[in-house]
Short mmCIF file of C-alpha atoms in Angstrom, two decimals:
data_model
loop_
_atom_site.label_atom_id
_atom_site.label_comp_id
_atom_site.label_asym_id
_atom_site.label_seq_id
_atom_site.Cartn_x
_atom_site.Cartn_y
_atom_site.Cartn_z
CA MET A 1 0.00 0.00 0.00
CA LYS A 2 2.94 2.32 0.68
CA PHE A 3 4.01 1.94 -2.95
CA LEU A 4 0.51 2.82 -4.13
CA LEU A 5 0.56 6.03 -2.10
CA LEU A 6 3.97 6.93 -3.48
CA ALA A 7 2.87 6.35 -7.05
CA ALA A 8 -0.39 8.22 -6.54
CA ALA A 9 1.44 11.20 -5.14
CA VAL A 10 4.45 11.46 -7.42
CA LEU A 11 3.38 10.42 -10.91
CA PRO A 12 0.74 13.14 -11.34
CA LEU A 13 3.26 15.73 -10.19
CA ALA A 14 5.79 14.73 -12.78
CA SER A 15 3.55 16.50 -15.26
CA ALA A 16 2.11 19.07 -12.86
CA LEU A 17 5.43 20.69 -12.11
CA THR A 18 6.12 21.25 -15.78
CA ILE A 19 3.08 23.46 -16.35
CA PRO A 20 4.39 27.04 -16.21
CA GLU A 21 2.23 30.10 -15.78
CA LYS A 22 3.65 31.57 -18.96
CA ARG A 23 5.62 30.30 -21.97
CA ILE A 24 9.40 30.45 -21.98
CA THR A 25 11.46 31.71 -24.89
CA THR A 26 12.01 29.13 -27.61
CA PRO A 27 15.57 27.80 -28.12
CA ALA A 28 15.79 29.63 -31.42
CA ASN A 29 15.35 32.95 -29.61
CA ASP A 30 17.23 32.20 -26.39
CA ALA A 31 21.01 32.38 -26.36
CA LEU A 32 21.27 31.06 -22.82
CA SER A 33 20.66 27.49 -21.75
CA VAL A 34 18.36 27.59 -18.74
CA PRO A 35 18.40 24.89 -16.02
CA PRO A 36 15.14 22.92 -16.01
CA SER A 37 12.03 23.83 -14.03
CA GLY A 38 13.25 27.18 -12.76
CA LEU A 39 16.17 26.06 -10.61
CA GLY A 40 18.69 28.81 -10.28
CA SER A 41 21.95 27.46 -11.70
CA ALA A 42 23.72 24.69 -13.58
CA GLU A 43 24.98 23.50 -10.20
CA ASP A 44 21.39 23.06 -9.07
CA ALA A 45 20.59 21.15 -12.22
CA SER A 46 23.49 18.75 -11.71
CA ALA A 47 22.33 18.20 -8.14
CA LEU A 48 19.03 16.78 -9.37
CA THR A 49 20.15 13.18 -9.51
CA VAL A 50 19.30 10.18 -7.39
CA PRO A 51 21.64 10.50 -4.39
CA GLU A 52 24.55 8.09 -4.08
CA LYS A 53 24.52 8.36 -0.29
CA ARG A 54 22.27 9.60 2.48
CA ILE A 55 22.58 13.15 3.74
CA THR A 56 23.65 13.87 7.31
CA THR A 57 20.88 13.70 9.90
CA PRO A 58 20.09 16.83 11.94
CA ALA A 59 21.74 15.37 15.05
CA ASN A 60 25.06 15.19 13.16
CA ASP A 61 24.73 18.17 10.82
CA PRO A 62 26.69 21.26 11.95
CA PHE A 63 24.21 23.49 10.11
CA TYR A 64 21.78 22.95 13.00
CA VAL A 65 24.28 24.17 15.62
CA PRO A 66 23.84 27.91 16.26
CA PRO A 67 26.96 30.09 16.14
CA SER A 68 28.56 31.41 19.29
CA GLY A 69 26.75 34.44 20.68
CA PHE A 70 23.45 33.72 18.92
CA GLU A 71 21.67 34.23 22.22
CA SER A 72 21.86 38.00 21.79
CA ALA A 73 20.10 37.91 18.42
CA LYS A 74 16.44 38.89 18.19
CA PRO A 75 13.83 36.14 17.75
CA GLY A 76 13.52 35.41 14.04
CA SER A 77 17.10 36.42 13.24
CA VAL A 78 18.70 34.32 10.49
CA LEU A 79 21.80 32.59 11.87
CA ARG A 80 22.76 30.42 8.87
CA GLU A 81 21.51 29.85 5.33
CA ARG A 82 22.04 27.28 2.60
CA ARG A 83 20.60 26.02 -0.67
CA VAL A 84 19.26 22.47 -0.69
CA VAL A 85 17.57 20.15 -3.16
CA ALA A 86 14.02 19.28 -2.19
CA SER A 87 12.62 15.89 -3.06
CA PHE A 88 9.72 13.48 -2.97
CA PHE A 89 10.39 10.62 -0.56
CA GLY A 90 14.09 11.48 -0.38
CA LEU A 91 14.69 9.95 -3.81
CA ILE A 92 12.94 11.97 -6.52
CA PRO A 93 14.18 15.55 -6.96
CA ALA A 94 11.49 18.22 -6.80
CA PRO A 95 12.09 20.88 -9.47
CA ILE A 96 11.71 23.87 -7.15
CA GLU A 97 14.14 26.30 -5.60
CA ALA A 98 14.75 25.45 -1.94
CA HIS A 99 16.56 27.24 0.88
CA GLN A 100 17.08 26.47 4.55
CA LEU A 101 17.50 29.00 7.35
CA LEU A 102 18.70 28.40 10.88
CA TYR A 103 16.96 30.99 13.01
CA ARG A 104 16.72 32.09 16.61
CA THR A 105 13.55 31.29 18.51
CA THR A 106 12.48 30.80 22.13
CA ALA A 107 12.15 27.85 24.51
CA ILE A 108 9.30 27.43 26.99
CA ASP A 109 11.39 28.95 29.78
CA GLY A 110 12.20 32.00 27.65
CA SER A 111 15.78 30.99 26.83
CA PRO A 112 17.10 31.37 23.27
CA ILE A 113 17.21 28.30 21.02
CA ALA A 114 17.63 27.77 17.28
CA THR A 115 15.75 25.74 14.72
CA VAL A 116 15.41 25.49 10.92
CA THR A 117 12.83 26.44 8.32
CA THR A 118 12.80 25.18 4.74
CA ILE A 119 11.65 27.56 2.01
CA PHE A 120 10.24 26.34 -1.31
CA LYS A 121 9.97 28.90 -4.09
CA PRO A 122 8.03 28.07 -7.28
CA LEU A 123 8.37 29.57 -10.71
CA PHE A 124 6.78 33.03 -10.95
CA ALA A 125 6.15 33.24 -7.20
CA LYS A 126 3.97 36.03 -5.86
CA ARG A 127 6.23 38.61 -4.26
CA ASP A 128 3.90 40.08 -1.64
CA ARG A 129 2.84 36.93 0.21
CA PHE A 130 3.87 33.47 1.34
CA ILE A 131 2.58 30.42 3.22
CA SER A 132 3.87 29.10 6.54
CA PHE A 133 3.05 25.38 6.29
CA ASN A 134 3.34 23.43 9.53
CA THR A 135 4.06 19.85 8.57
CA ALA A 136 2.59 17.28 10.96
CA TYR A 137 5.74 15.35 11.76
CA ASP A 138 4.23 14.07 15.03
CA SER A 139 7.45 12.78 16.52
CA SER A 140 10.10 13.65 19.09
CA SER A 141 13.00 12.50 16.90
CA THR A 142 14.95 15.11 14.93
CA THR A 143 15.29 12.60 12.09
CA CYS A 144 11.62 13.31 11.39
CA ASN A 145 12.15 17.09 11.03
CA PRO A 146 10.67 18.52 7.81
CA SER A 147 14.06 20.13 7.10
CA TYR A 148 15.51 16.63 6.82
CA GLN A 149 12.56 14.68 5.40
CA TYR A 150 12.04 17.14 2.53
CA ARG A 151 15.65 16.90 1.28
CA LEU A 152 17.10 14.76 -1.46
CA GLY A 153 19.05 11.91 0.13
CA SER A 154 17.12 11.77 3.40
CA LEU A 155 16.23 8.45 4.96
CA GLN A 156 12.47 8.40 4.50
CA THR A 157 10.94 7.08 7.70
CA ASP A 158 8.02 9.50 7.94
CA LEU A 159 5.34 8.92 5.32
CA ILE A 160 3.25 11.67 6.94
CA SER A 161 5.73 14.32 5.78
CA SER A 162 5.84 12.75 2.34
CA LEU A 163 2.05 12.96 2.01
CA GLU A 164 2.01 16.56 3.21
CA PHE A 165 4.67 17.48 0.66
CA LEU A 166 1.99 16.75 -1.93
CA VAL A 167 -0.30 19.28 -0.24
CA ILE A 168 2.58 21.78 -0.33
CA GLN A 169 2.69 21.32 -4.11
CA ALA A 170 -0.87 22.65 -4.32
CA TYR A 171 0.27 25.90 -2.70
CA LEU A 172 3.39 26.09 -4.87
CA LEU A 173 1.37 25.58 -8.05
CA SER A 174 -0.93 28.37 -6.85
CA GLY A 175 2.08 30.70 -6.97
CA TYR A 176 2.89 30.87 -3.26
CA THR A 177 6.33 30.59 -1.75
CA VAL A 178 6.02 28.07 1.10
CA ALA A 179 8.09 27.83 4.29
CA SER A 180 7.89 24.73 6.49
CA PRO A 181 9.54 25.22 9.91
CA ASP A 182 10.91 22.66 12.34
CA TYR A 183 8.57 24.22 14.88
CA GLU A 184 9.23 21.55 17.53
CA GLY A 185 12.62 23.16 18.10
CA PRO A 186 16.16 21.76 18.24
CA ASP A 187 15.19 18.71 20.32
CA ALA A 188 11.98 17.87 18.41
CA ALA A 189 9.56 18.47 21.27
CA PHE A 190 6.25 17.12 19.95
CA THR A 191 3.02 18.59 21.48
CA PRO A 192 4.20 21.54 23.68
CA GLY A 193 1.96 24.08 21.94
CA ARG A 194 3.55 27.30 23.13
CA LEU A 195 6.98 26.14 21.97
CA SER A 196 5.56 25.26 18.55
CA GLY A 197 3.68 28.54 18.29
CA MET A 198 6.79 30.60 18.97
CA GLY A 199 8.77 28.40 16.57
CA VAL A 200 6.25 29.13 13.81
CA LEU A 201 6.12 32.87 14.45
CA ASP A 202 9.90 33.22 14.59
CA GLY A 203 10.15 31.10 11.44
CA ILE A 204 7.86 33.59 9.72
CA ARG A 205 10.07 36.42 10.97
CA ALA A 206 13.12 34.63 9.57
CA VAL A 207 11.50 34.31 6.14
CA VAL A 208 10.53 37.99 6.23
CA ASN A 209 14.11 38.94 7.14
CA TYR A 210 15.51 36.73 4.38
CA GLY A 211 12.77 37.62 1.91
CA PRO A 212 14.63 40.08 -0.33
CA LYS A 213 17.14 37.35 -1.22
CA ILE A 214 14.36 35.21 -2.70
CA GLY A 215 12.32 38.00 -4.24
CA LEU A 216 9.77 38.67 -1.48
CA ASN A 217 8.71 42.23 -0.82
CA LYS A 218 9.36 43.96 2.47
CA ASN A 219 6.75 43.01 5.11
CA PRO A 220 4.96 40.39 2.99
CA MET A 221 1.57 38.98 3.94
CA VAL A 222 1.49 35.46 5.35
CA VAL A 223 -1.13 32.77 5.91
CA ASN A 224 -0.27 30.06 8.44
CA THR A 225 -1.64 26.54 8.02
CA GLY A 226 -1.35 23.19 9.74
CA TYR A 227 -3.22 19.93 10.15
CA SER A 228 -3.23 17.47 13.07
CA GLY A 229 0.14 17.92 14.82
CA GLY A 230 0.66 20.86 12.47
CA ALA A 231 -2.54 22.40 13.86
CA ILE A 232 -0.94 22.46 17.31
CA ALA A 233 1.61 24.77 15.71
CA SER A 234 -0.80 26.89 13.66
CA GLY A 235 -3.37 27.14 16.47
CA TRP A 236 -0.79 28.27 18.99
CA ALA A 237 0.86 30.62 16.51
CA ALA A 238 -2.56 32.25 16.03
CA SER A 239 -3.01 32.41 19.80
CA LEU A 240 0.41 33.95 20.53
CA HIS A 241 0.55 36.25 17.50
CA PRO A 242 -1.13 39.27 19.20
CA THR A 243 1.32 39.29 22.12
CA TYR A 244 4.49 37.52 20.98
CA ALA A 245 4.77 38.66 17.35
CA PRO A 246 2.33 41.48 16.50
CA ASP A 247 4.88 42.74 13.93
CA ILE A 248 4.02 39.84 11.60
CA ASN A 249 1.66 40.71 8.74
CA LEU A 250 -0.53 37.67 9.39
CA LYS A 251 -3.69 37.53 7.27
CA GLY A 252 -5.22 34.19 8.16
CA VAL A 253 -4.77 30.84 9.89
CA LEU A 254 -5.93 27.32 9.04
CA ALA A 255 -6.11 24.61 11.70
CA GLY A 256 -7.49 21.20 10.78
CA GLY A 257 -7.87 18.08 12.90
CA THR A 258 -6.85 20.27 15.82
CA PRO A 259 -5.54 18.66 19.06
CA ALA A 260 -6.93 21.48 21.19
CA ASN A 261 -6.88 19.59 24.50
CA LEU A 262 -4.04 17.09 25.09
CA THR A 263 -5.71 15.40 28.06
CA GLU A 264 -8.77 14.70 25.93
CA VAL A 265 -6.62 13.36 23.09
CA LEU A 266 -4.74 11.06 25.47
CA LEU A 267 -7.96 9.53 26.81
CA TYR A 268 -9.43 9.30 23.29
CA VAL A 269 -6.63 7.27 21.67
CA ASP A 270 -5.21 5.34 24.64
CA GLY A 271 -5.56 1.61 24.04
CA THR A 272 -6.59 2.03 20.39
CA VAL A 273 -4.72 1.18 17.19
CA VAL A 274 -3.45 4.79 17.07
CA ALA A 275 -2.21 4.87 20.69
CA GLY A 276 1.31 4.98 19.24
CA PHE A 277 1.09 8.76 18.99
CA LEU A 278 1.23 8.96 22.82
CA PRO A 279 4.84 7.95 23.64
CA GLY A 280 6.23 10.57 21.27
CA ALA A 281 3.83 13.15 22.69
CA LEU A 282 4.90 12.46 26.27
CA ALA A 283 8.56 12.39 25.25
CA GLY A 284 8.10 15.79 23.61
CA GLN A 285 6.91 17.35 26.86
CA LEU A 286 10.08 16.01 28.54
CA MET A 287 12.48 17.76 26.17
CA PRO A 288 14.81 20.46 27.57
CA SER A 289 13.24 23.17 25.41
CA ALA A 290 9.80 22.16 26.72
CA TYR A 291 8.90 21.06 30.26
CA GLY A 292 11.69 18.58 31.00
CA ALA A 293 12.84 20.40 34.13
CA ARG A 294 9.36 20.11 35.61
CA LEU A 295 8.33 16.63 34.43
CA LYS A 296 11.53 14.58 34.37
CA PRO A 297 11.63 13.96 38.16
CA LEU A 298 8.08 12.57 38.02
CA LEU A 299 8.64 10.34 34.99
CA ASP A 300 11.99 9.07 36.29
CA LYS A 301 10.14 7.95 39.41
CA ILE A 302 7.08 6.27 37.89
CA LEU A 303 8.12 4.88 34.49
CA ALA A 304 8.12 1.09 34.28
CA PRO A 305 10.34 -0.84 31.81
CA GLY A 306 7.68 -0.77 29.10
CA GLY A 307 7.24 2.98 29.48
CA LYS A 308 10.97 3.62 29.28
CA GLU A 309 11.18 1.51 26.14
CA ALA A 310 8.21 3.28 24.53
CA LEU A 311 9.56 6.76 25.26
CA ALA A 312 13.01 5.79 24.00
CA LEU A 313 11.38 4.67 20.75
CA GLY A 314 9.41 7.92 20.66
CA THR A 315 12.64 9.94 20.64
CA SER A 316 14.41 7.80 18.04
CA GLN A 317 11.74 6.89 15.46
CA CYS A 318 9.13 8.67 13.37
CA ALA A 319 5.38 8.36 13.81
CA PRO A 320 4.72 5.28 11.61
CA VAL A 321 7.13 3.10 13.62
CA ASN A 322 5.80 4.40 16.93
CA ILE A 323 2.18 3.86 15.90
CA LEU A 324 2.79 0.23 15.02
CA ALA A 325 4.96 -0.47 18.08
CA PHE A 326 2.42 0.89 20.60
CA ALA A 327 -0.83 0.01 18.83
CA GLY A 328 -3.49 -1.18 21.25
CA LYS A 329 -1.39 -0.40 24.32
CA SER A 330 -2.13 1.91 27.24
CA VAL A 331 -0.08 4.52 29.08
CA PHE A 332 -2.08 3.56 32.19
CA ASP A 333 -0.83 -0.03 32.10
CA PRO A 334 1.44 -1.00 35.04
CA ASN A 335 4.10 -1.99 32.53
CA PHE A 336 4.15 1.63 31.34
CA GLN A 337 3.98 3.56 34.63
CA THR A 338 3.13 2.83 38.24
CA LEU A 339 0.43 5.43 38.97
CA GLY A 340 -2.23 4.02 36.69
CA LYS A 341 -5.15 6.43 36.12
CA ASP A 342 -3.87 8.52 39.06
CA LEU A 343 -1.32 9.84 36.58
CA LEU A 344 -3.96 12.39 35.58
CA ASN A 345 -4.14 13.62 39.17
CA ASP A 346 -0.50 14.66 39.22
CA LYS A 347 -0.42 18.44 39.57
CA ASP A 348 2.76 18.95 37.54
CA LEU A 349 1.57 16.86 34.60
CA MET A 350 -1.85 18.50 34.57
CA TRP A 351 -0.28 21.96 34.78
CA VAL A 352 1.85 21.13 31.74
CA PHE A 353 -1.11 19.72 29.79
CA ASN A 354 -3.18 22.80 30.62
CA GLN A 355 -0.37 24.97 29.29
CA SER A 356 -0.89 23.26 25.94
CA THR A 357 -4.69 23.52 25.96
CA MET A 358 -5.88 26.16 23.49
CA GLY A 359 -8.51 28.75 24.24
CA LEU A 360 -8.22 28.94 28.03
CA ASN A 361 -7.02 32.55 28.06
CA LYS A 362 -8.97 35.35 26.40
CA ASN A 363 -5.80 37.32 25.69
CA GLU A 364 -4.65 34.42 23.49
CA THR A 365 -7.51 34.75 21.04
CA PRO A 366 -6.62 34.99 17.32
CA THR A 367 -7.11 38.44 15.82
CA VAL A 368 -7.09 37.27 12.17
CA PRO A 369 -9.59 35.06 10.32
CA VAL A 370 -9.32 31.36 11.17
CA MET A 371 -10.54 28.35 9.22
CA MET A 372 -10.98 25.33 11.48
CA TYR A 373 -11.97 22.00 9.99
CA HIS A 374 -12.51 18.55 11.42
CA SER A 375 -14.26 15.25 10.77
CA PRO A 376 -16.72 14.05 13.44
CA ASP A 377 -15.49 10.48 12.95
CA ASP A 378 -11.82 11.46 13.30
CA GLU A 379 -10.21 8.40 14.88
CA VAL A 380 -7.10 10.23 16.17
CA ILE A 381 -8.18 13.69 17.36
CA PRO A 382 -11.59 14.06 19.05
CA PHE A 383 -14.02 16.35 17.26
CA SER A 384 -15.37 17.62 20.60
CA GLY A 385 -12.11 19.33 21.54
CA ALA A 386 -11.94 21.29 18.31
CA ASP A 387 -15.61 22.21 18.55
CA SER A 388 -15.15 23.45 22.12
CA LEU A 389 -12.19 25.56 21.01
CA ARG A 390 -14.30 27.05 18.22
CA LYS A 391 -16.98 28.05 20.72
CA ARG A 392 -14.49 29.61 23.13
CA TRP A 393 -12.72 31.58 20.43
CA CYS A 394 -16.04 32.80 19.06
CA ASP A 395 -17.19 33.80 22.55
CA TYR A 396 -13.98 35.83 22.82
CA GLY A 397 -14.77 37.65 19.56
CA ALA A 398 -12.66 35.73 17.06
CA ASN A 399 -13.48 35.31 13.37
CA VAL A 400 -13.78 31.55 12.84
CA ARG A 401 -15.04 29.58 9.82
CA PHE A 402 -15.64 26.01 11.04
CA VAL A 403 -16.13 23.22 8.49
CA ASN A 404 -17.38 19.79 9.51
CA TYR A 405 -16.26 17.20 6.93
CA ALA A 406 -18.81 14.54 7.79
CA ALA A 407 -17.49 11.96 5.31
CA GLY A 408 -13.86 12.14 6.41
CA GLY A 409 -11.55 10.41 8.85
CA HIS A 410 -8.35 11.83 10.29
CA ILE A 411 -6.11 11.54 7.22
CA THR A 412 -8.85 11.73 4.60
CA GLY A 413 -10.15 14.87 6.33
CA GLU A 414 -7.00 16.75 5.40
CA VAL A 415 -7.24 15.62 1.79
CA ILE A 416 -10.95 16.44 1.41
CA ALA A 417 -10.34 19.95 2.76
CA VAL A 418 -7.63 20.96 0.28
CA ILE A 419 -9.91 22.85 -2.11
CA ASP A 420 -11.65 24.78 0.67
CA ALA A 421 -8.29 25.48 2.32
CA LEU A 422 -6.86 27.01 -0.84
CA LYS A 423 -9.98 29.12 -1.34
CA PHE A 424 -9.85 30.36 2.26
CA THR A 425 -6.17 31.19 1.79
CA ALA A 426 -6.93 33.34 -1.25
CA ASP A 427 -9.77 35.09 0.59
CA ALA A 428 -7.57 35.73 3.62
CA PHE A 429 -4.90 37.35 1.47
CA SER A 430 -7.51 39.52 -0.28
CA GLY A 431 -9.19 40.49 2.99
CA SER A 432 -12.55 39.10 1.87
CA VAL A 433 -13.24 36.56 4.64
CA PRO A 434 -16.60 37.54 6.23
CA GLY A 435 -16.52 38.68 9.85
CA GLY A 436 -17.90 36.83 12.84
CA CYS A 437 -18.26 33.07 13.19
CA ALA A 438 -19.95 30.53 10.95
CA SER A 439 -20.16 26.74 10.69
CA ARG A 440 -21.11 24.44 7.86
CA THR A 441 -21.17 20.72 7.16
CA VAL A 442 -19.80 19.06 4.02
CA LEU A 443 -21.33 15.64 3.39
CA ASP A 444 -19.37 14.67 0.28
CA ASP A 445 -15.88 13.14 0.32
CA LYS A 446 -15.27 13.67 -3.39
CA LEU A 447 -12.71 16.02 -4.93
CA ASN A 448 -13.28 17.68 -8.30
CA PRO A 449 -9.87 17.52 -10.02
CA LEU A 450 -10.65 20.66 -12.02
CA ALA A 451 -12.03 22.70 -9.11
CA LEU A 452 -8.93 24.90 -8.92
CA GLY A 453 -8.03 25.07 -12.59
CA LEU A 454 -5.95 23.03 -14.99
CA SER A 455 -2.58 23.71 -13.35
CA LEU A 456 -3.62 22.03 -10.09
CA GLU A 457 -5.50 19.14 -11.70
CA PRO A 458 -2.58 16.66 -11.41
CA VAL A 459 -2.14 17.42 -7.70
CA LEU A 460 -5.83 16.95 -6.99
CA ALA A 461 -5.80 13.75 -9.05
CA GLY A 462 -2.97 12.48 -6.85
CA LEU A 463 -4.94 13.36 -3.73
CA ILE A 464 -7.98 11.54 -5.12
CA ASN A 465 -5.85 8.42 -5.53
CA ILE A 466 -4.76 8.77 -1.91
CA LEU A 467 -8.40 8.99 -0.82
CA LEU A 468 -9.12 5.75 -2.65
CA THR A 469 -6.10 4.08 -1.07
CA LEU A 470 -7.00 5.16 2.47
CA GLY A 471 -10.61 4.10 2.09
CA LYS A 472 -13.75 5.89 3.19
CA LYS A 473 -13.16 7.53 6.59
CA ASP A 474 -9.65 5.98 6.68
CA THR A 475 -11.05 2.44 6.92
CA ASN A 476 -8.22 0.86 4.90
CA TRP A 477 -5.61 2.64 7.04
CA ILE A 478 -7.24 1.62 10.32
CA ASN A 479 -7.70 -1.97 9.14
CA GLY A 480 -4.06 -2.04 8.10
CA LEU A 481 -2.93 -0.85 11.53
CA SER A 482 -4.97 -3.64 13.08
CA GLN A 483 -2.94 -6.07 10.96
CA GLY A 484 0.41 -4.49 11.83
CA LYS A 485 0.75 -2.47 8.61
CA TYR A 486 1.07 1.32 8.45
CA MET A 487 0.37 1.94 4.75
#
């Protein structure tokens, strides 16, 4: 099934990425040989070959190490830069210009840290706007960082990132430059929302600061989007934007399949076939840039051998491996930890989980239009948490468009929403999103491949193939997990 997804995603794009917005000069009238597909130099063109060896992982790549004295730099300052070759699945070069920036951001305790954002620039990119796309890497291992997974020569262990790279193509083919930050920070802290929110906002600042080098105007508009784990990042970026980064010219936010309440998510998936998200989530809270100083004494005391093994896997493997390894298991089992259900009565753990619950504080209400979307039969993230967040934000005066994709599951919900997401993005940039709050239900799970024009038809066709592979409401995926198969 993994091969089917790969073929469905990549083959349509082989033609899609060759459809320019305008015709190039014919060879008879062009004295200069141009590298293919808009890459900037002959060096770039020669780089577009199947890699002979794997690239260095983030843990061993000096690019990720901030220079001495970076602590005095402002949040969003660019510390390093480099050109890279983007790819599908680490093997197939993507014919787009790609840059990476190491930038300064902020840990939970306020101390300076550094992380990376990856910028993808299409042919004929719009100069006054860009997209901050928060990939759902859903892991506490730096090997799963988008900055690594999206590069040619990476060891592809995270099919989630590979699927989302297809969604990124839809934005690129719409003319948007796209930046995807490693918003979990230098130690890949999965689920601490405030850390992710600051990582996103400072990543946007870094792109703005670097913008003139890639053709962006000064103070460009930005729309921030994320699904599932990526919605932790986009939701918290929207929440912290008014106080942490009001300088950013944010025009809209999209948050789909939103894990608004971590306690609710834990109880919802524990013991199910998708319980494997939990070890990585708990490990993320224990990271130094997150809440390690507060939680490590507790976990060191109560973790049983099975819990130690699960958390170790959560910090060394990407989501697919973790999901299969912990499927059907429970964090309340005595082989995981010794407190049982009393774990949820621990004041330090509950304080930390409340810190990552969206919508509790009125002063953290988004001030730009938000599109939230969710499927009521989502098998990973409970619909009720997202719906409660919608109500709280609306009570606080936010502008929220909430879409209920009744025919979707967790993964299919992201795919079904692509057309609406792109339309909302365009409206947010133009300032035409209606005020106030509104909700609607979409009953159909079909995608019209021509809904967004001919240039995006191959991408939508690829997404349609993914829908067929996953099955209605993710049934094929869930059944596969039950049989020990991810995809």
